[in-house]
Coordinates of C-alpha atoms in Angstrom, one line a residue:
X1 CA -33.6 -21.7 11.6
X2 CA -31.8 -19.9 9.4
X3 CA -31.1 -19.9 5.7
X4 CA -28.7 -18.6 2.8
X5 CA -30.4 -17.3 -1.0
X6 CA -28.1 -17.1 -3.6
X7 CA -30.2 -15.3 -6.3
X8 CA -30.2 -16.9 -9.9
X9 CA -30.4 -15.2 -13.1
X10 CA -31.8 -17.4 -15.6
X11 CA -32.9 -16.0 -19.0
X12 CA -37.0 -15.6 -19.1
X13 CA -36.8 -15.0 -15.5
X14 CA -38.6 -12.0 -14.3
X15 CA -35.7 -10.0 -12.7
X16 CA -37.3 -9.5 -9.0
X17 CA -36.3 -7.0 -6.1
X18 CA -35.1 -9.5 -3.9
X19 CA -32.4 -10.8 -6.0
X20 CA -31.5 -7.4 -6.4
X21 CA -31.1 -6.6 -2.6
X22 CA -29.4 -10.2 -2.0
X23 CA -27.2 -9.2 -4.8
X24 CA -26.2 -5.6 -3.2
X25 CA -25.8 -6.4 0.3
X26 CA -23.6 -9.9 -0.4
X27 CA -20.0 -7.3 -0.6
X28 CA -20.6 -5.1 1.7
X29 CA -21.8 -7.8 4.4
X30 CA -19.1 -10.3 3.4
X31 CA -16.2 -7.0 3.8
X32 CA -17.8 -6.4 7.0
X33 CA -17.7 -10.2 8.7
X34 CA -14.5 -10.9 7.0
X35 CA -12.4 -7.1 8.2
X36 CA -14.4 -6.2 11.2
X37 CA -11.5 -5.0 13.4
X38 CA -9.6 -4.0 10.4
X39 CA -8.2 -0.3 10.3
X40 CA -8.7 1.8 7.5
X41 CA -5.8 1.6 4.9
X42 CA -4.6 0.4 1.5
X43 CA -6.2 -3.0 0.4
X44 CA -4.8 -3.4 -3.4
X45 CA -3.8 -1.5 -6.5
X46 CA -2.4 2.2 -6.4
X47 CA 0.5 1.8 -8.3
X48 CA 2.4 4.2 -9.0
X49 CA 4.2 5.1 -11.8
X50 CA 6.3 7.4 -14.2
X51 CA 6.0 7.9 -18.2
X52 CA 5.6 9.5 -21.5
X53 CA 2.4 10.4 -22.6
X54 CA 1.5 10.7 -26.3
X55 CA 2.6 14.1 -26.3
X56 CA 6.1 13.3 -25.1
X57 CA 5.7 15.2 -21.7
X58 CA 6.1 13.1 -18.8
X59 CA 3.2 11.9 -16.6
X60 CA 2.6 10.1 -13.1
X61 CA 0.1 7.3 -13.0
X62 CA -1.6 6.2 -10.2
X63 CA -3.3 3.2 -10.8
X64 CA -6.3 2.0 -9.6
X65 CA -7.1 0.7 -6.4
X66 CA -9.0 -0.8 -3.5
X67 CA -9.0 1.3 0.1
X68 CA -11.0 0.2 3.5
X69 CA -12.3 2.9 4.8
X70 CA -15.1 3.0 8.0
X71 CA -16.0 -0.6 7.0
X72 CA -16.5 0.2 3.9
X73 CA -14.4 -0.8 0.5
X74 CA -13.9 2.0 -1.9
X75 CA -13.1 1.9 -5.4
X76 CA -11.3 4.1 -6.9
X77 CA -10.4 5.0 -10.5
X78 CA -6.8 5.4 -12.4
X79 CA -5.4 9.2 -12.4
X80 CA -3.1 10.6 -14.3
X81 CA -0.9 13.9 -13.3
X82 CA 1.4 15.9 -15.6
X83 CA 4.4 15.9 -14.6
X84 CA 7.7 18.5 -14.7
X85 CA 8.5 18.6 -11.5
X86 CA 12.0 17.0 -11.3
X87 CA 14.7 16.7 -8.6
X88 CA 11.9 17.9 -5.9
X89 CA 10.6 15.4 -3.1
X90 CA 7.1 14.3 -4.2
X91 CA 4.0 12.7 -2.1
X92 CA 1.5 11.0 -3.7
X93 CA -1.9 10.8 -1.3
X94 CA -5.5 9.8 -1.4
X95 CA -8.5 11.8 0.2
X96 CA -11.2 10.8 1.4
X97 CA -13.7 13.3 1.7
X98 CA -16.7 13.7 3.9
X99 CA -19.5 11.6 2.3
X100 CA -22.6 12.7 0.5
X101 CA -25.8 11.2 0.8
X102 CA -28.8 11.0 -2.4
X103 CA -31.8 9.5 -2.8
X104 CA -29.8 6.6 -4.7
X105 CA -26.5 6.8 -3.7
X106 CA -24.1 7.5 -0.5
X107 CA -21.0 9.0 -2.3
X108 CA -17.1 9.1 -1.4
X109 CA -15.6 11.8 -3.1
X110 CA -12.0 11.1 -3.6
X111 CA -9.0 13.0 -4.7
X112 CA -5.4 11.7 -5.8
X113 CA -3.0 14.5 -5.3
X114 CA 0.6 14.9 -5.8
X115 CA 2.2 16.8 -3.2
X116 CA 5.8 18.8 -2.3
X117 CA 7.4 17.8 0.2
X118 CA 7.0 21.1 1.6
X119 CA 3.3 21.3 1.0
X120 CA 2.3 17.9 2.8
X121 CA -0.7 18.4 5.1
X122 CA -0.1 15.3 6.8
X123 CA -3.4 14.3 5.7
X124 CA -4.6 11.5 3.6
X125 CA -3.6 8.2 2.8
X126 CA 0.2 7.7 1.6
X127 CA 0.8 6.2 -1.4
X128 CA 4.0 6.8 -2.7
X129 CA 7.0 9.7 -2.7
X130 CA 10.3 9.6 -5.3
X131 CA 12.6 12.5 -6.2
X132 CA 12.6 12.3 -10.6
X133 CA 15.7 13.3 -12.2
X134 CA 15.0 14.4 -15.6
X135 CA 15.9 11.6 -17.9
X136 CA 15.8 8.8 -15.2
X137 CA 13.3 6.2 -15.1
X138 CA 10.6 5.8 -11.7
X139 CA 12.4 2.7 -10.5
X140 CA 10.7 -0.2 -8.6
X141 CA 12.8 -3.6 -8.7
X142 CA 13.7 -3.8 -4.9
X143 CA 17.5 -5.6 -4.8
X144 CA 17.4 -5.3 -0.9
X145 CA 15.7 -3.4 2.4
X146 CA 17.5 -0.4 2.1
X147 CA 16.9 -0.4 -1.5
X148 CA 13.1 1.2 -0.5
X149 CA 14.9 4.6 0.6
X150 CA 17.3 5.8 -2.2
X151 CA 17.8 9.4 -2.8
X152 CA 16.6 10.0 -6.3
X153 CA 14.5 7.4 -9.0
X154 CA 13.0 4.7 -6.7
X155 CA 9.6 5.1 -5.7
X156 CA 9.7 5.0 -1.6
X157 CA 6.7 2.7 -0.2
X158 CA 8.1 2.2 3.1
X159 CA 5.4 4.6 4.4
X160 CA 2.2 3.5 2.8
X161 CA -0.2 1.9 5.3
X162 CA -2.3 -0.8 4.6
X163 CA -5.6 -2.0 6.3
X164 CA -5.0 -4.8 8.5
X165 CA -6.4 -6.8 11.8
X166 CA -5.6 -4.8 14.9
X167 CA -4.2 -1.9 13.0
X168 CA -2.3 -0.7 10.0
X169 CA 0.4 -2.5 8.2
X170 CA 3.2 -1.9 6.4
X171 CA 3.4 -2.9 2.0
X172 CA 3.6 -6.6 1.0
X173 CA 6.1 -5.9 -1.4
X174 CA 8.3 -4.7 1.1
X175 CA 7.9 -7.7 3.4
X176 CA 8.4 -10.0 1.0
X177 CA 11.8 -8.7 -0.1
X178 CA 12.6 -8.8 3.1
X179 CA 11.6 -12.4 3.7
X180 CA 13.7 -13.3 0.9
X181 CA 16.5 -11.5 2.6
X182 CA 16.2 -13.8 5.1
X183 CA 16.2 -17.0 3.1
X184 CA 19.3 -15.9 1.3
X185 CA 21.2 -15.7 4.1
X186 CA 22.8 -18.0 5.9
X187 CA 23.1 -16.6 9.8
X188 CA 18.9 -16.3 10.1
X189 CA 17.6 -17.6 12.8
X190 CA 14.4 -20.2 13.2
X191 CA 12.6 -17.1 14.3
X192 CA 13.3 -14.5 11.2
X193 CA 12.2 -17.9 8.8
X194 CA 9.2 -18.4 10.7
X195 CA 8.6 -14.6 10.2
X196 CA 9.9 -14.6 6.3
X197 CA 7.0 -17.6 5.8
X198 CA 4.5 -15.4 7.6
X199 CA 5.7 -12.1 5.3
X200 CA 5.2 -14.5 2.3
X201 CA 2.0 -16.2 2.3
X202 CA -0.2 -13.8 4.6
X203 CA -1.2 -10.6 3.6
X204 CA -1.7 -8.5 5.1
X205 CA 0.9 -9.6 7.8
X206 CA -1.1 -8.4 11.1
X207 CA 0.5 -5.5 12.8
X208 CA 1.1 -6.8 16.3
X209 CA 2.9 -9.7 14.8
X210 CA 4.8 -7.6 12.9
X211 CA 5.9 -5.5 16.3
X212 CA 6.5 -8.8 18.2
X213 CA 8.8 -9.8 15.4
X214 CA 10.9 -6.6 15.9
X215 CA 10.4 -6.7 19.9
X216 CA 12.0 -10.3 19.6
X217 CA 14.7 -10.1 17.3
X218 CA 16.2 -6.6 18.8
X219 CA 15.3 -7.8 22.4
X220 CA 13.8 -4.3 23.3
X221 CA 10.2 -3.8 24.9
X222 CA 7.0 -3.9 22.6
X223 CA 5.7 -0.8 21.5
X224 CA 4.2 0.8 19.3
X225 CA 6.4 2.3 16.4
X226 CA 5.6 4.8 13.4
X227 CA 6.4 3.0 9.4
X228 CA 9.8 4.9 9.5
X229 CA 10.8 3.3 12.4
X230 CA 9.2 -0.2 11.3
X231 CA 11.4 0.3 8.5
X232 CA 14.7 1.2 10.0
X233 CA 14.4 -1.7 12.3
X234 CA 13.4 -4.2 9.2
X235 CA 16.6 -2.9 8.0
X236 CA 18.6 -3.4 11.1
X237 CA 17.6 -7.5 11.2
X238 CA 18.3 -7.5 7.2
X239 CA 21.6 -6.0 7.4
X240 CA 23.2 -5.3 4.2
X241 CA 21.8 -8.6 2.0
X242 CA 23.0 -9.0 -1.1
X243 CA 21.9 -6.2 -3.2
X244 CA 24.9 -5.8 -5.0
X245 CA 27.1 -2.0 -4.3
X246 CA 24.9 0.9 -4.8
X247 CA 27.6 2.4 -6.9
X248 CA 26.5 0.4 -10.0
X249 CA 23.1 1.6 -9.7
X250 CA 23.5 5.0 -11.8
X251 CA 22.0 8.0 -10.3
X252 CA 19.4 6.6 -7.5
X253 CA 21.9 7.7 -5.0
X254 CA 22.5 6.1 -1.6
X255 CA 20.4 5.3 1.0
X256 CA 19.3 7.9 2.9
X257 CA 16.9 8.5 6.2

């Protein structure tokens, strides 16, 4: 037989070491029954930003954020970058470093860097690139698919992966703009709204539905695809939508690949 303790903290209750351990191993057991079979990726948070600081010089903010990680979650912490570096390609990315071990604590070092274009490792976990003109603001109000890959001022997400069942995923935010896409359009068929309810209330959307999807609607052979290419066929079924001409949104520039 079997049984569940839920430890209670009741004032004038001596605090006792097994409420302790019940109390530290509910998270980490309940993250690893509810993701097993998840890959490591993005779970919530890391957004990223552009202001002023106090000072008046500009800074990037990456907020903070959730990451699975070797079936483990991992907190981590807002950071904040100076920031001059306009009209150059930039990557934002998380490291993971190897862990260290104490007599108290296994510790994941971590390290939010913002990259050139030119200087990207290919390391790390994506969470963001933009090209700043000075002056501009960081945009991140998505009118449509190909809205995700401007040239300049619109932080590009179409890249970041996300923990999911079976394997990475691509952003939320990105699906669901696409989903609406769908239901604003009046040629969609049964299978894209079936999709668009899926991109809408699951997240993460698993990634072999996600491939099936695009294996369906473009009636080529499953297989697997990089987030670019994810991407370019999202914006293939989307077509143009109804964002609107790009030549009323000031300096972003046009969609490029």
């Amino acid at each position: 037989m079997q049984e569940y303790r839920k430890p209670l903290f009741h004032k004038g209750r001596v605090l006792k070491k097994e409420g302790l351990e019940a109390l530290r191993d509910f998270p980490s057991g309940f993250a690893e029954t509810y993701m097993a079979g998840w890959a490591d990726g993005i779970l919530a948070g890391f957004d990223i930003s552009y202001k002023k600081g106090n000072d008046g010089k500009g800074q990037v903010v990456a907020s903070a954020g959730a990451v699975w990680h070797k079936g483990n979650i991992i907190l981590s912490d807002e950071e904040i970058f100076p920031f001059e570096e306009f009209d150059r390609q930039i990557i934002i990315k998380l490291y993971i470093l190897p862990v260290l071990n104490t007599e108290d604590f296994e510790i994941y070092p971590l390290e939010i860097r913002m990259e050139m274009e030119e200087e990207n490792s290919g390391g790390g976990l994506e969470l963001g690139r933009f090209r700043l003109s000075q002056g501009a603001r960081l945009r991140k109000e998505y009118q449509d698919m190909q809205d995700f890959h401007t040239a300049y001022n619109t932080l590009d997400i179409t890249n970041v992966p996300y923990a999911g069942p079976g394997g990475i995923t691509v952003s939320p935010v990105l699906l669901k703009v696409f989903a609406r896409m769908v239901f604003s359009s009046r040629t969609s068929r049964e299978s894209d709204i079936s999709f668009a309810l899926m991109c809408l209330g699951s997240q993460p959307v698993p990634r072999e539905c996600l491939l099936q999807y695009i294996s369906h609607r473009l009636g080529t052979a499953y297989r697997e695809m990089e987030h670019s290419e994810i991407y370019k066929c999202l914006v293939q079924i989307a077509g143009t939508g109804n964002g609107g001409s790009r030549q009323t949104r000031g300096k972003e520039g046009p969609a490029v690949f």
